[in-house]
Amino acid sequence: MNQCKERKIEVKTKAEQIPHLRVCVTEKCGRDCIYCRPGGEACGVTNKPEMNLRQIYQLVLILAKYGIHHLKITGGEPMNRPDIPQMVSALKSIRGIETIEIVTRSHRTGEMARRLKDSGLSIINFSLDSLDDMVF
């Protein structure tokens, strides 16, 4: 007879030492840049559904309890999500989350900056490879 014994698994975390979390909120991007297509290959966009706002919120809520306090929102292009201001606001409301950063190359950054700041965004990391329109 095979007897199964219940085991208690203890999870130890290093979140106190690594308090940052990068959250890729979309694979979608409208540019053919070296970041998504380093060798010129097609972007890795799949037909799999993306996490919705509720799922992202729940994930960050759990990880914040383990010491995560800095979020970096990335993509593809995170500004392509219509709910990005609501997402920032919801994530900023989580106890322990101190800073939220968005990494973007979106032409919509200027028009969305005030709304994102009002939602609780701490940092915009805008990647600009050139001031030349033909290179950008």
mmCIF file of C-alpha atoms in Angstrom:
data_model
loop_
_atom_site.group_PDB
_atom_site.id
_atom_site.type_symbol
_atom_site.label_atom_id
_atom_site.label_comp_id
_atom_site.label_asym_id
_atom_site.label_seq_id
_atom_site.Cartn_x
_atom_site.Cartn_y
_atom_site.Cartn_z
ATOM 1 C CA MET A 1 0.000 0.000 0.000
ATOM 2 C CA ASN A 2 1.346 3.390 -1.029
ATOM 3 C CA GLN A 3 1.073 5.952 1.717
ATOM 4 C CA CYS A 4 1.363 9.627 0.933
ATOM 5 C CA LYS A 5 2.613 11.868 3.645
ATOM 6 C CA GLU A 6 1.699 15.506 3.690
ATOM 7 C CA ARG A 7 4.739 17.711 3.558
ATOM 8 C CA LYS A 8 4.963 21.307 4.564
ATOM 9 C CA ILE A 9 6.895 23.347 2.046
ATOM 10 C CA GLU A 10 8.551 26.478 3.298
ATOM 11 C CA VAL A 11 9.031 29.230 0.763
ATOM 12 C CA LYS A 12 11.864 31.617 1.409
ATOM 13 C CA THR A 13 12.149 34.796 -0.563
ATOM 14 C CA LYS A 14 14.924 37.180 -1.413
ATOM 15 C CA ALA A 15 12.508 40.034 -2.151
ATOM 16 C CA GLU A 16 14.138 42.137 0.556
ATOM 17 C CA GLN A 17 17.305 42.017 -1.571
ATOM 18 C CA ILE A 18 15.550 42.206 -4.968
ATOM 19 C CA PRO A 19 12.622 44.568 -4.433
ATOM 20 C CA HIS A 20 11.974 45.244 -8.143
ATOM 21 C CA LEU A 21 9.467 43.519 -10.412
ATOM 22 C CA ARG A 22 9.270 43.887 -14.182
ATOM 23 C CA VAL A 23 5.741 43.333 -15.471
ATOM 24 C CA CYS A 24 5.315 42.839 -19.217
ATOM 25 C CA VAL A 25 1.718 43.947 -19.746
ATOM 26 C CA THR A 26 1.538 43.347 -23.503
ATOM 27 C CA GLU A 27 3.509 41.820 -26.342
ATOM 28 C CA LYS A 28 1.944 44.208 -28.851
ATOM 29 C CA CYS A 29 4.066 46.933 -30.384
ATOM 30 C CA GLY A 30 3.666 48.950 -33.551
ATOM 31 C CA ARG A 31 7.359 49.496 -34.273
ATOM 32 C CA ASP A 32 9.930 47.389 -36.065
ATOM 33 C CA CYS A 33 12.787 48.334 -33.766
ATOM 34 C CA ILE A 34 15.763 46.331 -32.560
ATOM 35 C CA TYR A 35 14.190 45.838 -29.129
ATOM 36 C CA CYS A 36 11.388 43.517 -30.300
ATOM 37 C CA ARG A 37 13.116 42.343 -33.472
ATOM 38 C CA PRO A 38 16.878 42.294 -32.793
ATOM 39 C CA GLY A 39 17.712 40.142 -35.816
ATOM 40 C CA GLY A 40 14.940 41.446 -38.029
ATOM 41 C CA GLU A 41 12.788 38.447 -37.195
ATOM 42 C CA ALA A 42 9.070 38.688 -36.559
ATOM 43 C CA CYS A 43 8.089 39.899 -33.122
ATOM 44 C CA GLY A 44 7.162 37.141 -30.681
ATOM 45 C CA VAL A 45 3.518 38.185 -30.515
ATOM 46 C CA THR A 46 1.281 35.220 -29.856
ATOM 47 C CA ASN A 47 -2.437 34.753 -29.982
ATOM 48 C CA LYS A 48 -2.494 33.917 -26.295
ATOM 49 C CA PRO A 49 -4.653 36.236 -24.210
ATOM 50 C CA GLU A 50 -2.840 38.825 -22.148
ATOM 51 C CA MET A 51 -3.344 39.126 -18.428
ATOM 52 C CA ASN A 52 -6.195 41.454 -17.649
ATOM 53 C CA LEU A 53 -5.991 44.267 -15.119
ATOM 54 C CA ARG A 54 -7.471 42.134 -12.327
ATOM 55 C CA GLN A 55 -4.907 39.353 -12.884
ATOM 56 C CA ILE A 56 -1.978 41.786 -12.921
ATOM 57 C CA TYR A 57 -3.306 43.458 -9.776
ATOM 58 C CA GLN A 58 -3.610 40.119 -7.947
ATOM 59 C CA LEU A 59 -0.098 39.080 -8.961
ATOM 60 C CA VAL A 60 1.438 42.337 -7.727
ATOM 61 C CA LEU A 61 -0.680 42.224 -4.555
ATOM 62 C CA ILE A 62 0.779 38.815 -3.677
ATOM 63 C CA LEU A 63 4.365 39.795 -4.502
ATOM 64 C CA ALA A 64 4.113 43.071 -2.577
ATOM 65 C CA LYS A 65 3.520 41.001 0.555
ATOM 66 C CA TYR A 66 6.970 39.494 -0.041
ATOM 67 C CA GLY A 67 8.716 42.864 -0.259
ATOM 68 C CA ILE A 68 8.396 43.945 -3.885
ATOM 69 C CA HIS A 69 8.002 47.728 -3.905
ATOM 70 C CA HIS A 70 9.252 48.970 -7.302
ATOM 71 C CA LEU A 71 7.349 48.037 -10.469
ATOM 72 C CA LYS A 72 8.653 48.468 -13.991
ATOM 73 C CA ILE A 73 5.852 48.192 -16.554
ATOM 74 C CA THR A 74 7.096 47.091 -19.959
ATOM 75 C CA GLY A 75 5.880 45.429 -23.127
ATOM 76 C CA GLY A 76 5.903 45.364 -26.262
ATOM 77 C CA GLU A 77 4.517 48.855 -25.915
ATOM 78 C CA PRO A 78 2.607 49.343 -22.634
ATOM 79 C CA MET A 79 0.979 52.547 -23.917
ATOM 80 C CA ASN A 80 -0.947 50.380 -26.403
ATOM 81 C CA ARG A 81 -3.115 49.152 -23.548
ATOM 82 C CA PRO A 82 -6.167 51.386 -23.210
ATOM 83 C CA ASP A 83 -6.338 50.628 -19.475
ATOM 84 C CA ILE A 84 -2.769 51.717 -18.655
ATOM 85 C CA PRO A 85 -3.800 54.755 -16.520
ATOM 86 C CA GLN A 86 -6.270 52.590 -14.569
ATOM 87 C CA MET A 87 -3.584 49.922 -14.187
ATOM 88 C CA VAL A 88 -1.091 52.419 -12.749
ATOM 89 C CA SER A 89 -3.722 53.729 -10.339
ATOM 90 C CA ALA A 90 -4.724 50.239 -9.195
ATOM 91 C CA LEU A 91 -1.125 49.078 -8.727
ATOM 92 C CA LYS A 92 -0.162 52.264 -6.880
ATOM 93 C CA SER A 93 -3.001 51.587 -4.403
ATOM 94 C CA ILE A 94 -1.358 48.342 -3.280
ATOM 95 C CA ARG A 95 0.208 48.624 0.152
ATOM 96 C CA GLY A 96 3.991 48.583 -0.153
ATOM 97 C CA ILE A 97 4.236 49.697 -3.776
ATOM 98 C CA GLU A 98 6.372 52.819 -3.706
ATOM 99 C CA THR A 99 7.330 53.470 -7.307
ATOM 100 C CA ILE A 100 5.901 52.587 -10.697
ATOM 101 C CA GLU A 101 7.944 53.086 -13.846
ATOM 102 C CA ILE A 102 6.859 52.688 -17.473
ATOM 103 C CA VAL A 103 9.360 51.912 -20.213
ATOM 104 C CA THR A 104 8.071 53.257 -23.521
ATOM 105 C CA ARG A 105 8.856 54.518 -27.012
ATOM 106 C CA SER A 106 5.273 55.581 -27.711
ATOM 107 C CA HIS A 107 4.422 58.732 -29.624
ATOM 108 C CA ARG A 108 1.427 59.003 -27.232
ATOM 109 C CA THR A 109 3.621 59.598 -24.169
ATOM 110 C CA GLY A 110 3.254 63.381 -24.258
ATOM 111 C CA GLU A 111 -0.528 63.325 -24.485
ATOM 112 C CA MET A 112 -0.781 60.729 -21.699
ATOM 113 C CA ALA A 113 1.905 62.061 -19.328
ATOM 114 C CA ARG A 114 -0.379 64.182 -17.089
ATOM 115 C CA ARG A 115 -2.988 61.430 -16.812
ATOM 116 C CA LEU A 116 -0.328 58.860 -15.922
ATOM 117 C CA LYS A 117 1.238 61.167 -13.325
ATOM 118 C CA ASP A 118 -2.193 61.790 -11.796
ATOM 119 C CA SER A 119 -2.712 58.010 -11.709
ATOM 120 C CA GLY A 120 0.426 57.593 -9.579
ATOM 121 C CA LEU A 121 3.177 56.972 -12.131
ATOM 122 C CA SER A 122 6.596 57.784 -10.664
ATOM 123 C CA ILE A 123 8.939 57.422 -13.643
ATOM 124 C CA ILE A 124 8.680 57.441 -17.424
ATOM 125 C CA ASN A 125 11.680 55.818 -19.065
ATOM 126 C CA PHE A 126 11.390 57.052 -22.635
ATOM 127 C CA SER A 127 13.789 55.316 -25.003
ATOM 128 C CA LEU A 128 14.869 57.715 -27.722
ATOM 129 C CA ASP A 129 17.642 56.472 -29.972
ATOM 130 C CA SER A 130 17.902 59.613 -32.084
ATOM 131 C CA LEU A 131 16.571 63.131 -32.483
ATOM 132 C CA ASP A 132 16.519 62.534 -36.244
ATOM 133 C CA ASP A 133 12.960 61.685 -37.411
ATOM 134 C CA MET A 134 14.338 59.384 -40.106
ATOM 135 C CA VAL A 135 16.277 57.327 -37.561
ATOM 136 C CA PHE A 136 13.727 57.352 -34.749
#
